[in-house]
Amino acid sequence: RRKLPDYNTIDDAVRLLRESKNIIVLTGAGISTSLGIPDFRSKDTGLYSKLEHLGLSDPQEVFDIHVFREDPSIFFSIAKDILPTEKKYSPTHGFIKLLQDKGKLLTNYTQNIDNIEANAGVLPENIVQCHGSFASATCVKCEHKVSGDAIFGEIKAGNVPECSACRQIIEADALKPQGLKRKRSSNGCQKDRKEFEDSSDEEDYEIPNPGVMKPDITFFGEDLPDEFGRRLIHHDRELVDLVIVIGTSLKVAPVAEVPGILPRDIPQIYISRTPVSHTGFDIDLLGDCDVVVSELCRRAGWDLKHHMIPVD
Ligand code: OAD
Ligand code: ZN
């Protein structure tokens, strides 16, 4: 992407903020690190630097759908550490809420699964959770859906949560005299239930397992929620007048492609600790994002604190 000539300095960024009416804010894990939630790729502090003990060839495999189908316990061994629990938010989340209050927020596309935007008061209709969330979970076998917190207890205990709907079917079936779970025995006769229970020859019987409940976060190898493409391409692309990307390394497609998909004449600002080389932003504001957005607000004459609602 070629840079636009008119936008270079922090004061250009402030002017853009004041003048724009339909801002896309694209966020990543960097906006939550000041709350003690690790990002993924920061050296030494990122989640991926702490997963060596899992013995994966690439730590990103903890979020790989094929690995999950093979062995869900790998994901659930770390899931308890990334559960959204606390009702708090950072000044950067407060900044997104401020843009909403000023009627300037078109959409916050967040890659985060911590649900913290909601704590700051960003309305659900203004958020696209590009990588899903822990708000719900789905059975990998029968697609039964439950509210996310229904499995938080199991996740916190380090267990692999199982599907209650699958279990009900299996249990109901087990009560039938000629249950589905029983295969023909090797001599071609159906064994009766008593014999089945006593049998040590377990290989003769297919005892179905309930499916695993997978939180509805988007794993590598899975599609993003439909709303992502629908809203971006068919709605926001026409309306957007400023793009602000905050706290993401832009390493994961398709979110990483968003800046390139938007019209070329729309200015783009990048706020993060680490610069990215592959995308040409007009204005790079490198540093701690809470500090950067606070300074932007100060220069714009906006009272960021006033827009930050207390949390319980
Ligand atoms: P990354 O960890 O890849 O990038 C976070 C970026 O934020 C890095 O550039 C950091 O330097 C920067 N950063 C960290 N703390 C900051 C702070 N306080 N102020 C400013 N910048 C800060 O995280 P994401 O880009 O969000 O997906 O990762 C994208 C996706 O990769 C995640 O959604 C996740 C992961 O695999 C899935 O799990 C599907
Ligand atoms: Zn199920």
mmCIF file of C-alpha atoms and ligand atoms in Angstrom:
data_model
loop_
_atom_site.group_PDB
_atom_site.id
_atom_site.type_symbol
_atom_site.label_atom_id
_atom_site.label_comp_id
_atom_site.label_asym_id
_atom_site.label_seq_id
_atom_site.Cartn_x
_atom_site.Cartn_y
_atom_site.Cartn_z
ATOM 1 C CA ARG A 1 0.000 0.000 0.000
ATOM 2 C CA ARG A 2 1.330 3.423 -0.961
ATOM 3 C CA LYS A 3 1.229 6.107 1.728
ATOM 4 C CA LEU A 4 -0.963 9.165 1.311
ATOM 5 C CA PRO A 5 1.113 12.376 1.130
ATOM 6 C CA ASP A 6 -0.909 14.534 3.522
ATOM 7 C CA TYR A 7 -0.735 12.489 6.697
ATOM 8 C CA ASN A 8 2.515 12.027 8.594
ATOM 9 C CA THR A 9 2.641 13.469 12.095
ATOM 10 C CA ILE A 10 0.806 12.916 15.357
ATOM 11 C CA ASP A 11 -0.991 16.218 14.794
ATOM 12 C CA ASP A 12 -2.209 14.926 11.438
ATOM 13 C CA ALA A 13 -3.556 11.950 13.379
ATOM 14 C CA VAL A 14 -5.326 14.281 15.816
ATOM 15 C CA ARG A 15 -6.854 16.259 12.931
ATOM 16 C CA LEU A 16 -8.051 13.019 11.312
ATOM 17 C CA LEU A 17 -9.622 11.911 14.583
ATOM 18 C CA ARG A 18 -11.482 15.178 14.943
ATOM 19 C CA GLU A 19 -12.700 15.271 11.352
ATOM 20 C CA SER A 20 -13.586 11.623 10.775
ATOM 21 C CA LYS A 21 -17.089 10.278 11.250
ATOM 22 C CA ASN A 22 -16.786 6.587 10.386
ATOM 23 C CA ILE A 23 -13.711 5.096 11.969
ATOM 24 C CA ILE A 24 -12.726 1.433 11.743
ATOM 25 C CA VAL A 25 -10.674 0.416 14.769
ATOM 26 C CA LEU A 26 -8.861 -2.890 14.244
ATOM 27 C CA THR A 27 -7.465 -4.305 17.462
ATOM 28 C CA GLY A 28 -5.288 -7.151 18.686
ATOM 29 C CA ALA A 29 -3.922 -8.605 21.881
ATOM 30 C CA GLY A 30 -1.655 -5.584 22.511
ATOM 31 C CA ILE A 31 -4.583 -3.521 23.807
ATOM 32 C CA SER A 32 -5.061 -5.895 26.744
ATOM 33 C CA THR A 33 -1.460 -6.469 27.858
ATOM 34 C CA SER A 34 -1.575 -3.523 30.288
ATOM 35 C CA LEU A 35 -4.262 -5.517 32.132
ATOM 36 C CA GLY A 36 -1.854 -8.414 32.623
ATOM 37 C CA ILE A 37 -3.260 -10.494 29.759
ATOM 38 C CA PRO A 38 -0.363 -11.731 27.601
ATOM 39 C CA ASP A 39 -0.369 -11.183 23.849
ATOM 40 C CA PHE A 40 0.676 -14.034 21.568
ATOM 41 C CA ARG A 41 3.940 -13.158 19.823
ATOM 42 C CA SER A 42 5.874 -10.779 22.052
ATOM 43 C CA LYS A 43 9.238 -12.332 22.797
ATOM 44 C CA ASP A 44 9.453 -13.718 26.384
ATOM 45 C CA THR A 45 6.022 -12.418 27.495
ATOM 46 C CA GLY A 46 3.710 -13.658 24.708
ATOM 47 C CA LEU A 47 1.605 -16.803 25.182
ATOM 48 C CA TYR A 48 3.459 -18.616 22.402
ATOM 49 C CA SER A 49 6.798 -18.187 24.189
ATOM 50 C CA LYS A 50 5.365 -20.020 27.198
ATOM 51 C CA LEU A 51 4.152 -23.170 25.491
ATOM 52 C CA GLU A 52 7.392 -25.069 24.988
ATOM 53 C CA HIS A 53 6.342 -27.668 27.556
ATOM 54 C CA LEU A 54 3.545 -28.799 25.236
ATOM 55 C CA GLY A 55 6.109 -30.172 22.793
ATOM 56 C CA LEU A 56 4.395 -28.777 19.703
ATOM 57 C CA SER A 57 6.396 -28.113 16.554
ATOM 58 C CA ASP A 58 4.726 -24.681 16.404
ATOM 59 C CA PRO A 59 2.969 -23.163 19.454
ATOM 60 C CA GLN A 60 0.185 -21.875 17.183
ATOM 61 C CA GLU A 61 -0.934 -25.520 17.000
ATOM 62 C CA VAL A 62 -2.774 -25.051 20.317
ATOM 63 C CA PHE A 63 -5.325 -23.155 18.213
ATOM 64 C CA ASP A 64 -5.226 -25.494 15.225
ATOM 65 C CA ILE A 65 -8.524 -27.225 14.506
ATOM 66 C CA HIS A 66 -6.849 -30.393 13.239
ATOM 67 C CA VAL A 67 -4.743 -30.693 16.368
ATOM 68 C CA PHE A 68 -7.875 -30.034 18.449
ATOM 69 C CA ARG A 69 -9.780 -32.828 16.725
ATOM 70 C CA GLU A 70 -6.847 -35.165 17.299
ATOM 71 C CA ASP A 71 -6.230 -34.234 20.932
ATOM 72 C CA PRO A 72 -8.425 -31.556 22.536
ATOM 73 C CA SER A 73 -6.580 -31.878 25.846
ATOM 74 C CA ILE A 74 -3.701 -29.787 24.428
ATOM 75 C CA PHE A 75 -5.956 -26.766 23.997
ATOM 76 C CA PHE A 76 -7.746 -27.344 27.311
ATOM 77 C CA SER A 77 -4.431 -27.549 29.163
ATOM 78 C CA ILE A 78 -3.955 -23.823 28.439
ATOM 79 C CA ALA A 79 -7.571 -22.669 28.013
ATOM 80 C CA LYS A 80 -7.999 -21.882 31.700
ATOM 81 C CA ASP A 81 -5.244 -19.272 31.368
ATOM 82 C CA ILE A 82 -6.996 -17.373 28.583
ATOM 83 C CA LEU A 83 -10.568 -17.432 29.893
ATOM 84 C CA PRO A 84 -12.176 -13.999 30.070
ATOM 85 C CA THR A 85 -12.735 -13.458 33.755
ATOM 86 C CA GLU A 86 -12.154 -9.992 34.985
ATOM 87 C CA LYS A 87 -14.394 -6.975 34.650
ATOM 88 C CA LYS A 88 -11.754 -4.431 33.788
ATOM 89 C CA TYR A 89 -10.485 -2.579 30.748
ATOM 90 C CA SER A 90 -7.589 -0.439 29.582
ATOM 91 C CA PRO A 91 -7.496 3.221 28.512
ATOM 92 C CA THR A 92 -7.273 1.940 24.930
ATOM 93 C CA HIS A 93 -10.611 0.131 25.328
ATOM 94 C CA GLY A 94 -11.870 3.381 26.863
ATOM 95 C CA PHE A 95 -10.670 5.225 23.753
ATOM 96 C CA ILE A 96 -12.791 2.972 21.524
ATOM 97 C CA LYS A 97 -15.782 3.688 23.767
ATOM 98 C CA LEU A 98 -15.007 7.424 23.488
ATOM 99 C CA LEU A 99 -15.101 7.194 19.687
ATOM 100 C CA GLN A 100 -18.466 5.455 20.052
ATOM 101 C CA ASP A 101 -19.751 8.203 22.374
ATOM 102 C CA LYS A 102 -18.720 10.807 19.808
ATOM 103 C CA GLY A 103 -20.617 8.938 17.089
ATOM 104 C CA LYS A 104 -17.391 8.270 15.191
ATOM 105 C CA LEU A 105 -17.025 4.502 15.637
ATOM 106 C CA LEU A 106 -18.056 2.609 12.524
ATOM 107 C CA THR A 107 -16.847 -0.797 13.717
ATOM 108 C CA ASN A 108 -14.315 -2.229 16.139
ATOM 109 C CA TYR A 109 -12.937 -5.336 14.470
ATOM 110 C CA THR A 110 -11.279 -7.168 17.326
ATOM 111 C CA GLN A 111 -9.176 -10.294 17.121
ATOM 112 C CA ASN A 112 -9.352 -10.577 20.884
ATOM 113 C CA ILE A 113 -11.365 -13.239 22.646
ATOM 114 C CA ASP A 114 -11.220 -11.594 26.063
ATOM 115 C CA ASN A 115 -14.579 -9.762 25.686
ATOM 116 C CA ILE A 116 -13.046 -6.695 27.287
ATOM 117 C CA GLU A 117 -14.497 -4.274 24.733
ATOM 118 C CA ALA A 118 -17.880 -4.989 26.313
ATOM 119 C CA ASN A 119 -16.550 -4.141 29.797
ATOM 120 C CA ALA A 120 -15.637 -0.696 28.475
ATOM 121 C CA GLY A 121 -19.170 -0.181 27.186
ATOM 122 C CA VAL A 122 -18.535 -0.696 23.481
ATOM 123 C CA LEU A 123 -21.921 -1.848 22.171
ATOM 124 C CA PRO A 124 -22.254 -5.333 20.648
ATOM 125 C CA GLU A 125 -23.556 -3.824 17.396
ATOM 126 C CA ASN A 126 -20.297 -1.889 17.027
ATOM 127 C CA ILE A 127 -18.036 -4.914 17.529
ATOM 128 C CA VAL A 128 -17.060 -7.738 15.207
ATOM 129 C CA GLN A 129 -15.268 -10.479 17.110
ATOM 130 C CA CYS A 130 -13.190 -11.691 14.176
ATOM 131 C CA HIS A 131 -11.815 -14.692 16.054
ATOM 132 C CA GLY A 132 -15.032 -15.518 17.889
ATOM 133 C CA SER A 133 -15.204 -15.647 21.657
ATOM 134 C CA PHE A 134 -15.737 -17.802 24.727
ATOM 135 C CA ALA A 135 -19.332 -16.527 24.910
ATOM 136 C CA SER A 136 -20.643 -19.825 23.550
ATOM 137 C CA ALA A 137 -19.390 -23.341 22.861
ATOM 138 C CA THR A 138 -20.402 -26.001 20.333
ATOM 139 C CA CYS A 139 -20.197 -29.794 20.402
ATOM 140 C CA VAL A 140 -17.782 -31.015 17.714
ATOM 141 C CA LYS A 141 -19.977 -34.093 17.176
ATOM 142 C CA CYS A 142 -23.638 -33.024 17.274
ATOM 143 C CA GLU A 143 -23.252 -29.203 17.117
ATOM 144 C CA HIS A 144 -25.234 -28.734 20.307
ATOM 145 C CA LYS A 145 -24.596 -25.172 21.518
ATOM 146 C CA VAL A 146 -24.314 -23.960 25.095
ATOM 147 C CA SER A 147 -23.539 -20.659 26.731
ATOM 148 C CA GLY A 148 -19.786 -20.338 27.282
ATOM 149 C CA ASP A 149 -19.942 -20.124 31.043
ATOM 150 C CA ALA A 150 -21.688 -23.519 31.179
ATOM 151 C CA ILE A 151 -18.268 -25.100 30.543
ATOM 152 C CA PHE A 152 -16.057 -22.607 32.415
ATOM 153 C CA GLY A 153 -16.065 -24.848 35.517
ATOM 154 C CA GLU A 154 -14.709 -27.799 33.534
ATOM 155 C CA ILE A 155 -12.177 -25.587 31.770
ATOM 156 C CA LYS A 156 -10.953 -24.097 35.047
ATOM 157 C CA ALA A 157 -10.561 -27.606 36.458
ATOM 158 C CA GLY A 158 -8.353 -28.446 33.471
ATOM 159 C CA ASN A 159 -10.828 -30.999 32.099
ATOM 160 C CA VAL A 160 -12.012 -31.568 28.549
ATOM 161 C CA PRO A 161 -15.692 -30.556 28.638
ATOM 162 C CA GLU A 162 -18.078 -33.097 27.140
ATOM 163 C CA CYS A 163 -21.410 -32.594 25.409
ATOM 164 C CA SER A 164 -24.447 -33.122 27.633
ATOM 165 C CA ALA A 165 -26.713 -33.692 24.612
ATOM 166 C CA CYS A 166 -24.479 -36.467 23.272
ATOM 167 C CA ARG A 167 -24.288 -37.985 26.752
ATOM 168 C CA GLN A 168 -28.069 -38.019 27.090
ATOM 169 C CA ILE A 169 -28.438 -39.872 23.811
ATOM 170 C CA ILE A 170 -25.793 -42.404 24.799
ATOM 171 C CA GLU A 171 -27.337 -42.956 28.220
ATOM 172 C CA ALA A 172 -30.846 -43.299 26.807
ATOM 173 C CA ASP A 173 -29.498 -45.769 24.315
ATOM 174 C CA ALA A 174 -27.750 -47.768 27.000
ATOM 175 C CA LEU A 175 -31.087 -48.320 28.722
ATOM 176 C CA LYS A 176 -32.573 -49.943 25.654
ATOM 177 C CA PRO A 177 -32.347 -53.735 25.668
ATOM 178 C CA GLN A 178 -30.885 -53.729 22.186
ATOM 179 C CA GLY A 179 -28.844 -50.558 22.394
ATOM 180 C CA LEU A 180 -27.301 -49.018 19.314
ATOM 181 C CA LYS A 181 -23.935 -49.036 20.889
ATOM 182 C CA ARG A 182 -23.630 -52.778 20.581
ATOM 183 C CA LYS A 183 -22.070 -54.368 17.602
ATOM 184 C CA ARG A 184 -22.547 -57.903 16.462
ATOM 185 C CA SER A 185 -20.354 -60.275 18.341
ATOM 186 C CA SER A 186 -17.839 -62.296 16.421
ATOM 187 C CA ASN A 187 -20.107 -65.330 16.076
ATOM 188 C CA GLY A 188 -22.756 -63.173 14.421
ATOM 189 C CA CYS A 189 -25.270 -63.151 17.268
ATOM 190 C CA GLN A 190 -26.394 -60.160 19.259
ATOM 191 C CA LYS A 191 -25.121 -60.554 22.772
ATOM 192 C CA ASP A 192 -27.621 -59.750 25.454
ATOM 193 C CA ARG A 193 -27.129 -56.872 27.810
ATOM 194 C CA LYS A 194 -25.903 -58.981 30.714
ATOM 195 C CA GLU A 195 -23.283 -60.576 28.595
ATOM 196 C CA PHE A 196 -22.224 -57.151 27.319
ATOM 197 C CA GLU A 197 -21.704 -55.812 30.799
ATOM 198 C CA ASP A 198 -19.733 -58.835 31.865
ATOM 199 C CA SER A 199 -17.711 -59.023 28.723
ATOM 200 C CA SER A 200 -14.049 -58.240 28.952
ATOM 201 C CA ASP A 201 -13.752 -58.506 25.204
ATOM 202 C CA GLU A 202 -14.267 -54.761 24.800
ATOM 203 C CA GLU A 203 -13.123 -54.568 21.231
ATOM 204 C CA ASP A 204 -16.353 -56.147 20.140
ATOM 205 C CA TYR A 205 -18.316 -53.109 21.242
ATOM 206 C CA GLU A 206 -18.346 -49.565 20.022
ATOM 207 C CA ILE A 207 -19.185 -47.509 23.056
ATOM 208 C CA PRO A 208 -19.703 -44.030 21.652
ATOM 209 C CA ASN A 209 -18.092 -41.107 23.449
ATOM 210 C CA PRO A 210 -19.875 -37.818 23.873
ATOM 211 C CA GLY A 211 -18.492 -35.053 21.674
ATOM 212 C CA VAL A 212 -16.106 -32.448 23.034
ATOM 213 C CA MET A 213 -17.446 -28.936 23.635
ATOM 214 C CA LYS A 214 -15.287 -26.467 21.740
ATOM 215 C CA PRO A 215 -15.483 -22.805 22.707
ATOM 216 C CA ASP A 216 -16.601 -20.764 19.678
ATOM 217 C CA ILE A 217 -13.235 -19.128 19.178
ATOM 218 C CA THR A 218 -11.906 -19.309 15.639
ATOM 219 C CA PHE A 219 -9.082 -21.816 15.337
ATOM 220 C CA PHE A 220 -6.518 -21.905 12.544
ATOM 221 C CA GLY A 221 -8.210 -23.906 9.800
ATOM 222 C CA GLU A 222 -11.688 -22.592 10.642
ATOM 223 C CA ASP A 223 -13.708 -19.895 8.920
ATOM 224 C CA LEU A 224 -14.163 -16.515 10.530
ATOM 225 C CA PRO A 225 -17.697 -15.582 11.564
ATOM 226 C CA ASP A 226 -19.764 -14.625 8.471
ATOM 227 C CA GLU A 227 -20.315 -11.171 9.857
ATOM 228 C CA PHE A 228 -16.642 -10.302 9.381
ATOM 229 C CA GLY A 229 -16.637 -10.383 5.569
ATOM 230 C CA ARG A 230 -20.253 -9.356 5.221
ATOM 231 C CA ARG A 231 -19.901 -6.173 7.236
ATOM 232 C CA LEU A 232 -16.433 -5.258 6.002
ATOM 233 C CA ILE A 233 -17.051 -5.691 2.293
ATOM 234 C CA HIS A 234 -20.739 -4.953 1.959
ATOM 235 C CA HIS A 235 -21.148 -2.181 4.489
ATOM 236 C CA ASP A 236 -18.073 -0.607 6.068
ATOM 237 C CA ARG A 237 -15.904 -0.367 2.960
ATOM 238 C CA GLU A 238 -18.242 2.210 1.467
ATOM 239 C CA LEU A 239 -18.478 4.307 4.611
ATOM 240 C CA VAL A 240 -15.089 4.224 6.326
ATOM 241 C CA ASP A 241 -13.124 7.495 6.465
ATOM 242 C CA LEU A 242 -10.314 6.540 8.874
ATOM 243 C CA VAL A 243 -8.641 3.278 9.916
ATOM 244 C CA ILE A 244 -6.849 2.896 13.248
ATOM 245 C CA VAL A 245 -4.999 -0.372 13.861
ATOM 246 C CA ILE A 246 -3.946 -0.941 17.469
ATOM 247 C CA GLY A 247 -1.862 -3.610 19.223
ATOM 248 C CA THR A 248 -1.715 -6.304 16.584
ATOM 249 C CA SER A 249 1.237 -7.802 14.738
ATOM 250 C CA LEU A 250 -1.022 -8.361 11.687
ATOM 251 C CA LYS A 251 0.432 -11.827 11.211
ATOM 252 C CA VAL A 252 -2.840 -13.716 10.908
ATOM 253 C CA ALA A 253 -4.960 -13.699 7.758
ATOM 254 C CA PRO A 254 -7.583 -12.721 6.826
ATOM 255 C CA VAL A 255 -7.627 -9.942 9.441
ATOM 256 C CA ALA A 256 -4.096 -8.967 8.381
ATOM 257 C CA GLU A 257 -5.486 -8.239 4.931
ATOM 258 C CA VAL A 258 -8.073 -5.711 6.123
ATOM 259 C CA PRO A 259 -5.859 -2.597 5.665
ATOM 260 C CA GLY A 260 -5.155 -3.670 2.080
ATOM 261 C CA ILE A 261 -8.805 -4.371 1.283
ATOM 262 C CA LEU A 262 -10.008 -0.870 2.208
ATOM 263 C CA PRO A 263 -10.063 1.985 -0.346
ATOM 264 C CA ARG A 264 -6.605 3.440 -1.004
ATOM 265 C CA ASP A 265 -7.573 7.031 -0.275
ATOM 266 C CA ILE A 266 -8.641 6.275 3.308
ATOM 267 C CA PRO A 267 -5.917 7.247 5.801
ATOM 268 C CA GLN A 268 -4.567 4.555 8.111
ATOM 269 C CA ILE A 269 -2.924 4.964 11.506
ATOM 270 C CA TYR A 270 -0.929 2.237 13.260
ATOM 271 C CA ILE A 271 -0.447 2.220 17.033
ATOM 272 C CA SER A 272 1.730 -0.493 18.565
ATOM 273 C CA ARG A 273 5.007 -1.187 20.299
ATOM 274 C CA THR A 274 6.452 -2.991 17.301
ATOM 275 C CA PRO A 275 6.386 -1.611 13.753
ATOM 276 C CA VAL A 276 5.089 -3.761 10.907
ATOM 277 C CA SER A 277 6.863 -3.610 7.590
ATOM 278 C CA HIS A 278 4.481 -5.385 5.262
ATOM 279 C CA THR A 279 1.687 -2.801 5.368
ATOM 280 C CA GLY A 280 2.218 0.861 4.536
ATOM 281 C CA PHE A 281 0.470 2.856 7.218
ATOM 282 C CA ASP A 282 0.282 6.612 6.773
ATOM 283 C CA ILE A 283 1.079 7.385 10.381
ATOM 284 C CA ASP A 284 2.954 5.041 12.738
ATOM 285 C CA LEU A 285 2.595 5.932 16.414
ATOM 286 C CA LEU A 286 4.932 3.487 18.065
ATOM 287 C CA GLY A 287 4.799 2.918 21.798
ATOM 288 C CA ASP A 288 2.514 1.795 24.572
ATOM 289 C CA CYS A 289 -0.994 2.120 23.131
ATOM 290 C CA ASP A 290 -2.509 3.442 26.385
ATOM 291 C CA VAL A 291 0.053 6.261 26.361
ATOM 292 C CA VAL A 292 -0.455 6.976 22.657
ATOM 293 C CA VAL A 293 -4.254 7.169 22.782
ATOM 294 C CA SER A 294 -4.117 9.299 25.942
ATOM 295 C CA GLU A 295 -1.821 11.752 24.155
ATOM 296 C CA LEU A 296 -4.063 11.777 21.070
ATOM 297 C CA CYS A 297 -7.050 12.598 23.275
ATOM 298 C CA ARG A 298 -5.133 15.291 25.138
ATOM 299 C CA ARG A 299 -4.202 16.978 21.862
ATOM 300 C CA ALA A 300 -7.755 16.617 20.541
ATOM 301 C CA GLY A 301 -9.104 18.221 23.712
ATOM 302 C CA TRP A 302 -11.042 15.070 24.585
ATOM 303 C CA ASP A 303 -11.458 13.959 28.175
ATOM 304 C CA LEU A 304 -10.718 10.226 27.947
ATOM 305 C CA LYS A 305 -11.265 9.607 31.679
ATOM 306 C CA HIS A 306 -14.749 11.088 31.475
ATOM 307 C CA HIS A 307 -15.690 8.427 28.923
ATOM 308 C CA MET A 308 -14.359 5.557 31.017
ATOM 309 C CA ILE A 309 -17.211 3.983 32.952
ATOM 310 C CA PRO A 310 -16.537 2.340 36.318
ATOM 311 C CA VAL A 311 -16.637 -1.464 36.419
ATOM 312 C CA ASP A 312 -17.742 -3.583 39.352
HETATM 313 P P1 OAD B 1 0.301 -10.556 18.649
HETATM 314 O O1 OAD B 1 0.870 -11.035 19.930
HETATM 315 O O2 OAD B 1 0.722 -11.232 17.407
HETATM 316 O O3 OAD B 1 0.658 -8.990 18.472
HETATM 317 C C1 OAD B 1 0.459 -8.072 19.515
HETATM 318 C C2 OAD B 1 1.117 -6.770 19.110
HETATM 319 O O4 OAD B 1 0.817 -5.796 20.102
HETATM 320 C C3 OAD B 1 2.631 -6.857 19.013
HETATM 321 O O5 OAD B 1 3.034 -6.127 17.875
HETATM 322 C C4 OAD B 1 3.110 -6.173 20.303
HETATM 323 O O6 OAD B 1 4.341 -5.516 20.127
HETATM 324 C C5 OAD B 1 2.018 -5.179 20.531
HETATM 325 N N1 OAD B 1 1.810 -4.800 21.925
HETATM 326 C C6 OAD B 1 1.799 -5.582 23.028
HETATM 327 N N2 OAD B 1 1.510 -4.860 24.136
HETATM 328 C C7 OAD B 1 1.345 -3.573 23.718
HETATM 329 C C8 OAD B 1 1.035 -2.347 24.378
HETATM 330 N N3 OAD B 1 0.811 -2.292 25.699
HETATM 331 N N4 OAD B 1 0.972 -1.224 23.632
HETATM 332 C C9 OAD B 1 1.171 -1.271 22.293
HETATM 333 N N5 OAD B 1 1.461 -2.386 21.621
HETATM 334 C C10 OAD B 1 1.545 -3.532 22.328
HETATM 335 O O7 OAD B 1 -1.283 -10.561 18.835
HETATM 336 P P2 OAD B 1 -2.391 -10.411 17.696
HETATM 337 O O8 OAD B 1 -1.893 -9.615 16.543
HETATM 338 O O9 OAD B 1 -3.636 -9.986 18.358
HETATM 339 O O10 OAD B 1 -5.626 -15.933 17.026
HETATM 340 O O11 OAD B 1 -2.550 -11.918 17.232
HETATM 341 C C11 OAD B 1 -3.476 -12.247 16.227
HETATM 342 C C12 OAD B 1 -4.035 -13.626 16.422
HETATM 343 O O12 OAD B 1 -2.992 -14.568 16.551
HETATM 344 C C13 OAD B 1 -4.825 -13.807 17.697
HETATM 345 O O13 OAD B 1 -6.163 -13.381 17.573
HETATM 346 C C14 OAD B 1 -4.738 -15.271 17.947
HETATM 347 C C15 OAD B 1 -3.317 -15.521 17.578
HETATM 348 O O14 OAD B 1 -3.020 -16.766 17.129
HETATM 349 C C16 OAD B 1 -6.099 -17.148 17.298
HETATM 350 O O15 OAD B 1 -5.818 -17.734 18.290
HETATM 351 C C17 OAD B 1 -7.009 -17.727 16.260
HETATM 352 ZN ZN ZN B 2 -22.898 -33.431 21.198
#
